[in-house]
PDB file of C-alpha atoms in Angstrom:
ATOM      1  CA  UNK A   1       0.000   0.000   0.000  1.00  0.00           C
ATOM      2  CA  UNK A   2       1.651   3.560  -0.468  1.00  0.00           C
ATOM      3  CA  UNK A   3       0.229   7.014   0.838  1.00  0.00           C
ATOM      4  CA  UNK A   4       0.848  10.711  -0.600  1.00  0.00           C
ATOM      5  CA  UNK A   5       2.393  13.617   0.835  1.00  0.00           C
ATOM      6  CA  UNK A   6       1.869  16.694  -0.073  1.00  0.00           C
ATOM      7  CA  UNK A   7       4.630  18.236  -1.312  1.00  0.00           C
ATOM      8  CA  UNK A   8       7.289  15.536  -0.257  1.00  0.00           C
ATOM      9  CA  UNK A   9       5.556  12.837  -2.643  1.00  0.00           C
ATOM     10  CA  UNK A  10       4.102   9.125  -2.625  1.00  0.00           C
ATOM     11  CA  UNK A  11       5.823   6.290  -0.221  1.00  0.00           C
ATOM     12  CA  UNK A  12       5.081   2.762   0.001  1.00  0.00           C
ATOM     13  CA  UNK A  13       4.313   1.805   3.942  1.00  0.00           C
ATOM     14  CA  UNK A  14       6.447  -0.142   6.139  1.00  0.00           C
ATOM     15  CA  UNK A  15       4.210  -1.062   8.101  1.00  0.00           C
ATOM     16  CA  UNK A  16       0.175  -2.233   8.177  1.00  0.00           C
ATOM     17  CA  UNK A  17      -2.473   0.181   9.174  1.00  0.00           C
ATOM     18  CA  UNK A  18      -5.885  -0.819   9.827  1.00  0.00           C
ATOM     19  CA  UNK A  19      -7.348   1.789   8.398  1.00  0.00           C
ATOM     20  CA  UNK A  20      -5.543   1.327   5.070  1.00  0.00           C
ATOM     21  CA  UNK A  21      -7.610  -1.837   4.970  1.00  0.00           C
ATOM     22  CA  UNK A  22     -11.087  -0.640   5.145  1.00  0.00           C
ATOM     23  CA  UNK A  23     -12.146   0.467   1.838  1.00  0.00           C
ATOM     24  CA  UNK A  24     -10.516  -2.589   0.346  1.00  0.00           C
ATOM     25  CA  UNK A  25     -12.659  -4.839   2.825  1.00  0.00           C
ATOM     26  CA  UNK A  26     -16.032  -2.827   2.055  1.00  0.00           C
ATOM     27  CA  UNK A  27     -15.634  -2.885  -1.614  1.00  0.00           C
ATOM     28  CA  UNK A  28     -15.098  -6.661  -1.382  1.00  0.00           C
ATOM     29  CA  UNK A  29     -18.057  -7.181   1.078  1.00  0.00           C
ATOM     30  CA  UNK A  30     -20.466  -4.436  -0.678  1.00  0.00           C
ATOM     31  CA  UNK A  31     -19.724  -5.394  -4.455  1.00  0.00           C
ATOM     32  CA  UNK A  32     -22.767  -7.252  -5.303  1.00  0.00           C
ATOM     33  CA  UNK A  33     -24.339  -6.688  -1.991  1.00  0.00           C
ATOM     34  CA  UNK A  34     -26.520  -9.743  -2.288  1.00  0.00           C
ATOM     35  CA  UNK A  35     -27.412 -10.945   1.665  1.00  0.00           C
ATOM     36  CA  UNK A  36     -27.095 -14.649   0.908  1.00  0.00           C
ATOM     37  CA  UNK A  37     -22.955 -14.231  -0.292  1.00  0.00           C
ATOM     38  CA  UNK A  38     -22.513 -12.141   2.811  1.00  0.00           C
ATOM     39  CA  UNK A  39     -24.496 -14.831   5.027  1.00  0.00           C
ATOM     40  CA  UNK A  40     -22.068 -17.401   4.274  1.00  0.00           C
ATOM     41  CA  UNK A  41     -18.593 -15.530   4.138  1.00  0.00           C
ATOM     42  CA  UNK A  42     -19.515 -14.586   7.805  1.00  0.00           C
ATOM     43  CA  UNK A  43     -20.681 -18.190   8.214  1.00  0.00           C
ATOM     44  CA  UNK A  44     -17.301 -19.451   6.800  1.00  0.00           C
ATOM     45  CA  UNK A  45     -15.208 -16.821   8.998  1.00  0.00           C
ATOM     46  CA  UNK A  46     -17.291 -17.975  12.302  1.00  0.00           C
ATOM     47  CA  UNK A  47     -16.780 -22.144  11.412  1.00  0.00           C
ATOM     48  CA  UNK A  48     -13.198 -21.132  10.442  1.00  0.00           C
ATOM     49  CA  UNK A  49     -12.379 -19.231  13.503  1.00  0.00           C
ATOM     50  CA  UNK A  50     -13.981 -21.999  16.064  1.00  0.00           C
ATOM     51  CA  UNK A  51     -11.920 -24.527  14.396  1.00  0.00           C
ATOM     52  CA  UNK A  52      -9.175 -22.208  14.809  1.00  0.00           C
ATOM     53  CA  UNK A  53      -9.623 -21.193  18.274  1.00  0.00           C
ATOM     54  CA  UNK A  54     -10.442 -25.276  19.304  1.00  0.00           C
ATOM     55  CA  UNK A  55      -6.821 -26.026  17.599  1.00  0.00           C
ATOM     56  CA  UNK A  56      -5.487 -23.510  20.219  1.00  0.00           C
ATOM     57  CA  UNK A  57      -6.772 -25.623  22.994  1.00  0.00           C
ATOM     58  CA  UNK A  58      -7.247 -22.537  25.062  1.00  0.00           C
ATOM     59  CA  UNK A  59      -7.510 -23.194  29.279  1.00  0.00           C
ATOM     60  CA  UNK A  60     -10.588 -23.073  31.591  1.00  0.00           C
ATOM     61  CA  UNK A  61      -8.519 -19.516  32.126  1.00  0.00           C
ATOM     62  CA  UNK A  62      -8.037 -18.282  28.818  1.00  0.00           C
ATOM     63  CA  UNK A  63     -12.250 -18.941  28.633  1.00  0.00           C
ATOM     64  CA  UNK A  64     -12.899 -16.772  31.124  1.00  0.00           C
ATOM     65  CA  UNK A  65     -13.112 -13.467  29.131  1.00  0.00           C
ATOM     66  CA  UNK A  66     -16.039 -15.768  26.578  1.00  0.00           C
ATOM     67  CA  UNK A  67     -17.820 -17.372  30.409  1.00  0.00           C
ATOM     68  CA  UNK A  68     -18.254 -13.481  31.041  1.00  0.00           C
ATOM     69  CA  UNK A  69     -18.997 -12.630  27.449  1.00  0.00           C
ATOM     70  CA  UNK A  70     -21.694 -15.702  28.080  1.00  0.00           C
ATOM     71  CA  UNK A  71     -22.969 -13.983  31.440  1.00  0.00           C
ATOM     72  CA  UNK A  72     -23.685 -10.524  30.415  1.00  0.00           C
ATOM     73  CA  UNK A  73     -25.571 -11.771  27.365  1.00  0.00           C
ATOM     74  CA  UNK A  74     -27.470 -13.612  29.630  1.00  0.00           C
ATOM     75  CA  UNK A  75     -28.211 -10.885  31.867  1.00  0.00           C
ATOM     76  CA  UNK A  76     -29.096  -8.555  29.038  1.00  0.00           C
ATOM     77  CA  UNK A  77     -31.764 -11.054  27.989  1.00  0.00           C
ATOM     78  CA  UNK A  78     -33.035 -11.377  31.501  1.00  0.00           C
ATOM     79  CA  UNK A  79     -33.890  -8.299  31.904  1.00  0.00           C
ATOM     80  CA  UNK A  80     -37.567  -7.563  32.160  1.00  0.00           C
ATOM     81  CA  UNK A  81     -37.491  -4.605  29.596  1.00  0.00           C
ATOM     82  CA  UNK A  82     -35.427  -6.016  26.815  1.00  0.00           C
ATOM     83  CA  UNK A  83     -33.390  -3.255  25.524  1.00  0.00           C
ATOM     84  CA  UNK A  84     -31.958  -4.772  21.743  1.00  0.00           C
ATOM     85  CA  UNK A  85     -29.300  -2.730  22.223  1.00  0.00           C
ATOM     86  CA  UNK A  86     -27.917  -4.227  24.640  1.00  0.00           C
ATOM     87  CA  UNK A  87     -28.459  -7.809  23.859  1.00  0.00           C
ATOM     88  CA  UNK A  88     -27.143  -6.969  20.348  1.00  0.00           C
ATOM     89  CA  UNK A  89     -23.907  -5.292  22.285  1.00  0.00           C
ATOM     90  CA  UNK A  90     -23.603  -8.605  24.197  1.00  0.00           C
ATOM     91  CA  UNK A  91     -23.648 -10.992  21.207  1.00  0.00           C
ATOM     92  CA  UNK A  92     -21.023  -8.660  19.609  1.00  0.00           C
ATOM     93  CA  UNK A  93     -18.889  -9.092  22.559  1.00  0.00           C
ATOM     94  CA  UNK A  94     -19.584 -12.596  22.737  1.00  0.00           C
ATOM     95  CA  UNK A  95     -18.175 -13.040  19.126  1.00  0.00           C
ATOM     96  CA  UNK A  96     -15.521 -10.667  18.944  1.00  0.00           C
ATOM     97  CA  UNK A  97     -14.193 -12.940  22.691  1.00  0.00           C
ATOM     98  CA  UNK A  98     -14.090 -15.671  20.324  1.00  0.00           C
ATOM     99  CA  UNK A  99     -12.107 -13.597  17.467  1.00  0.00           C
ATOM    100  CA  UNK A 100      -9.862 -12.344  20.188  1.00  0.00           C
ATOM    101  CA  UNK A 101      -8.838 -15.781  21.201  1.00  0.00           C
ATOM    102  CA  UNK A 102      -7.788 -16.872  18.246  1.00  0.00           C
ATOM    103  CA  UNK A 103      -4.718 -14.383  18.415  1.00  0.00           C
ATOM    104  CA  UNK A 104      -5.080 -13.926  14.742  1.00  0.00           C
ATOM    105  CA  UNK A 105      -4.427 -10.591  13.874  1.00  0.00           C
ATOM    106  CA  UNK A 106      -5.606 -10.595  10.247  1.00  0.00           C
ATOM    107  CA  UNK A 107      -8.578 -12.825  11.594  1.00  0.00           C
ATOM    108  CA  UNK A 108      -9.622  -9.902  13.956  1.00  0.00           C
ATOM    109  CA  UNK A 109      -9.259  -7.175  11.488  1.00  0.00           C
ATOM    110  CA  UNK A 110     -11.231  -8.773   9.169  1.00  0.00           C
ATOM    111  CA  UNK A 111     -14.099 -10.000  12.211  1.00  0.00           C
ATOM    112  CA  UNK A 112     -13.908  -6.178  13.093  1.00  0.00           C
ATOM    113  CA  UNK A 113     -15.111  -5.042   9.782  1.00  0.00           C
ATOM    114  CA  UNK A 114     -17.783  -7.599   9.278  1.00  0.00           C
ATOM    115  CA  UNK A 115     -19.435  -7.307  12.758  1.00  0.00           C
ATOM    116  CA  UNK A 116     -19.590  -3.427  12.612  1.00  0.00           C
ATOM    117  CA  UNK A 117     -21.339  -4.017   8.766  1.00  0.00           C
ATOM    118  CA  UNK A 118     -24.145  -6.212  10.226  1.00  0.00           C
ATOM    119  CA  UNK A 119     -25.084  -4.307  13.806  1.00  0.00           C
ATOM    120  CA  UNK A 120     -28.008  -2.741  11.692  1.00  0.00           C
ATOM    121  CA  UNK A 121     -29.037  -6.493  10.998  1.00  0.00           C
ATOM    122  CA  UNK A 122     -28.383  -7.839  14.441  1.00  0.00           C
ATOM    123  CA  UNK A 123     -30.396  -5.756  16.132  1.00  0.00           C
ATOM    124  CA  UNK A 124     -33.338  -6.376  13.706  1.00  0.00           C
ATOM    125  CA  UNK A 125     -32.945 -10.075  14.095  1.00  0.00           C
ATOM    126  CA  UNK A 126     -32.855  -9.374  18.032  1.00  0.00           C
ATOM    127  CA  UNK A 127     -35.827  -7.223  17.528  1.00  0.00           C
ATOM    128  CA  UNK A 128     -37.867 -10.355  16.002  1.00  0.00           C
ATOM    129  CA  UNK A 129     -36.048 -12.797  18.309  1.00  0.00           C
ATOM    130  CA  UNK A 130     -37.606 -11.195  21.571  1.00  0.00           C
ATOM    131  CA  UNK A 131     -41.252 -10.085  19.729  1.00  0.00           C
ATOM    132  CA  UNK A 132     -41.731 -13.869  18.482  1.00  0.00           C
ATOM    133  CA  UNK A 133     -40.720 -15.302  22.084  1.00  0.00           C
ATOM    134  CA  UNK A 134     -37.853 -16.992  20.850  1.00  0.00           C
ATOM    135  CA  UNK A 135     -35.116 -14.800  23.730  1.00  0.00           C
ATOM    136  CA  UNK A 136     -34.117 -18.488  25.132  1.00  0.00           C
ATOM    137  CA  UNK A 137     -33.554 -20.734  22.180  1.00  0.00           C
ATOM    138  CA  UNK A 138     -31.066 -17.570  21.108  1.00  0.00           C
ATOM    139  CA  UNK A 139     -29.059 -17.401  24.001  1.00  0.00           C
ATOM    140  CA  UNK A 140     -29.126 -21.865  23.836  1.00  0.00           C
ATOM    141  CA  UNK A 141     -27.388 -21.161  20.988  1.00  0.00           C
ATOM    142  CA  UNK A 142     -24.669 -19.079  22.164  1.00  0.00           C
ATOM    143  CA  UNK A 143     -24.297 -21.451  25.097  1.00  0.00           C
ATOM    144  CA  UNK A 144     -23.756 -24.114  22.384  1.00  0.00           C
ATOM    145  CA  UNK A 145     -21.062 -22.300  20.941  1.00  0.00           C
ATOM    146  CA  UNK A 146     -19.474 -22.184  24.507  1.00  0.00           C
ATOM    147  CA  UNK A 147     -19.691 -25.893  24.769  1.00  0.00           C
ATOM    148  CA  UNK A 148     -18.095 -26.652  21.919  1.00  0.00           C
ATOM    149  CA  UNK A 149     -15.021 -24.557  22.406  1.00  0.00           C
ATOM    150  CA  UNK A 150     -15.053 -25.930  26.149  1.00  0.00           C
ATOM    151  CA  UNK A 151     -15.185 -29.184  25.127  1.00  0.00           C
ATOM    152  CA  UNK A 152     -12.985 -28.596  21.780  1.00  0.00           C
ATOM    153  CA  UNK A 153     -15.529 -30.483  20.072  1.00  0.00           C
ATOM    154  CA  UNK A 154     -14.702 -29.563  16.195  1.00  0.00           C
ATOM    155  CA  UNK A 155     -17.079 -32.242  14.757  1.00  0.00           C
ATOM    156  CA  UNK A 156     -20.302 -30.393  16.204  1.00  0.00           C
ATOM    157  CA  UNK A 157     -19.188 -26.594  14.746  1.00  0.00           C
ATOM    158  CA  UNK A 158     -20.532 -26.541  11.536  1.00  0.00           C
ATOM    159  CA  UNK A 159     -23.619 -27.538  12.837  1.00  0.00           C
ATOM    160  CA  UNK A 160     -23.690 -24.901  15.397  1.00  0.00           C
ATOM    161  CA  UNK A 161     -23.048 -22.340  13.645  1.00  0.00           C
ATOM    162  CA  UNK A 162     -25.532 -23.027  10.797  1.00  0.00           C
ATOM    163  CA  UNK A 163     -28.144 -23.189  13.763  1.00  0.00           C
ATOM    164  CA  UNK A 164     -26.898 -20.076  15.320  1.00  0.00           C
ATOM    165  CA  UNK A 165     -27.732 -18.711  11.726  1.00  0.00           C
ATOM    166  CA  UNK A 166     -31.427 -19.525  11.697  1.00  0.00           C
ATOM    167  CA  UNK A 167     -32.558 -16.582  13.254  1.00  0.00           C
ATOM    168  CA  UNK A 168     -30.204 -14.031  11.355  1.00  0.00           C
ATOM    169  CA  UNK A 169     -31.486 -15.359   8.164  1.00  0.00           C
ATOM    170  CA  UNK A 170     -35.175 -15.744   8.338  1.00  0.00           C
ATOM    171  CA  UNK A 171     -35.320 -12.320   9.777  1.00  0.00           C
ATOM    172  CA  UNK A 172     -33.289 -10.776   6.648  1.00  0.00           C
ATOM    173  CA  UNK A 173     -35.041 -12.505   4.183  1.00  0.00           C
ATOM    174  CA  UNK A 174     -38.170 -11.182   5.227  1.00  0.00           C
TER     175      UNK A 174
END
């Protein structure tokens, strides 16, 4: 990548800047802006990154950042007046613990740019989650997720995350 000075001229970088990234990642994502393609590159990043993160074999006290990611989603939904908000907030942080643990650098950047695309759909989704009644079978689903990465259980990942997917999808079909 180079940059431009005024005056002084253009220079190739030495070193990576996030920010040099972003409208390269948002062409890419945005080019034919069809939901279904951008449905399964996040599914793809999220079964790729729990396989990556189970490799790691992380400890009981590398977890504990994604057990308290787990709890405050849990308390978000518990809350008598569900604010989407904040249960959106939660399953962000629940996602980007995961990303985190990885200790992939290009795999956060990347996770970083995708999860601040689809807030806008999350919270919709969360939005038709709690109106249909369906609050506990979406935080199951997270606690599923937690499971497997406990338990480093790669053979029941893809299936996880395609069922963590359900609700995502039928609301942005609709």
């Amino acid at each position: 990548m180079v940059y431009i000075k005024r005056a002084e001229g253009t220079f190739v970088n030495d070193h990576y800047v996030p920010r040099m990234l972003s409208p390269v990642l948002y062409s890419i994502i945005l080019q034919n802006n069809r939901w279904e393609d951008f449905v399964e590159l996040r599914r793809a990043i999220e079964i790729g990154t729990l396989y990556s993160l189970i490799s790691h074999a992380p400890t009981r006290e590398q977890l504990a950042p994604l057990r308290d990611a787990l709890a405050e989603l849990e308390r978000a939904v518990s809350d008598e007046e569900k604010n989407v908000q904040r249960i959106t907030e939660a399953d962000c942080a629940f996602h980007n613990v995961i990303i985190a643990l990885t200790g992939n650098p290009q795999l956060i950047t990347l996770s970083e740019y995708i999860n601040r695309i689809t807030v806008p759909s999350r919270e919709k989704t969360t939005e038709t989650v709690i109106a249909n009644g369906e609050i506990i079978s979406y935080v199951h689903l997270h606690r599923e997720l937690y499971q497997i990465i406990v338990e480093g259980n790669k053979a029941a990942i893809e299936q996880a995350v395609l069922n963590h997917y359900i609700f995502w999808e039928k609301t942005n079909q609709e």
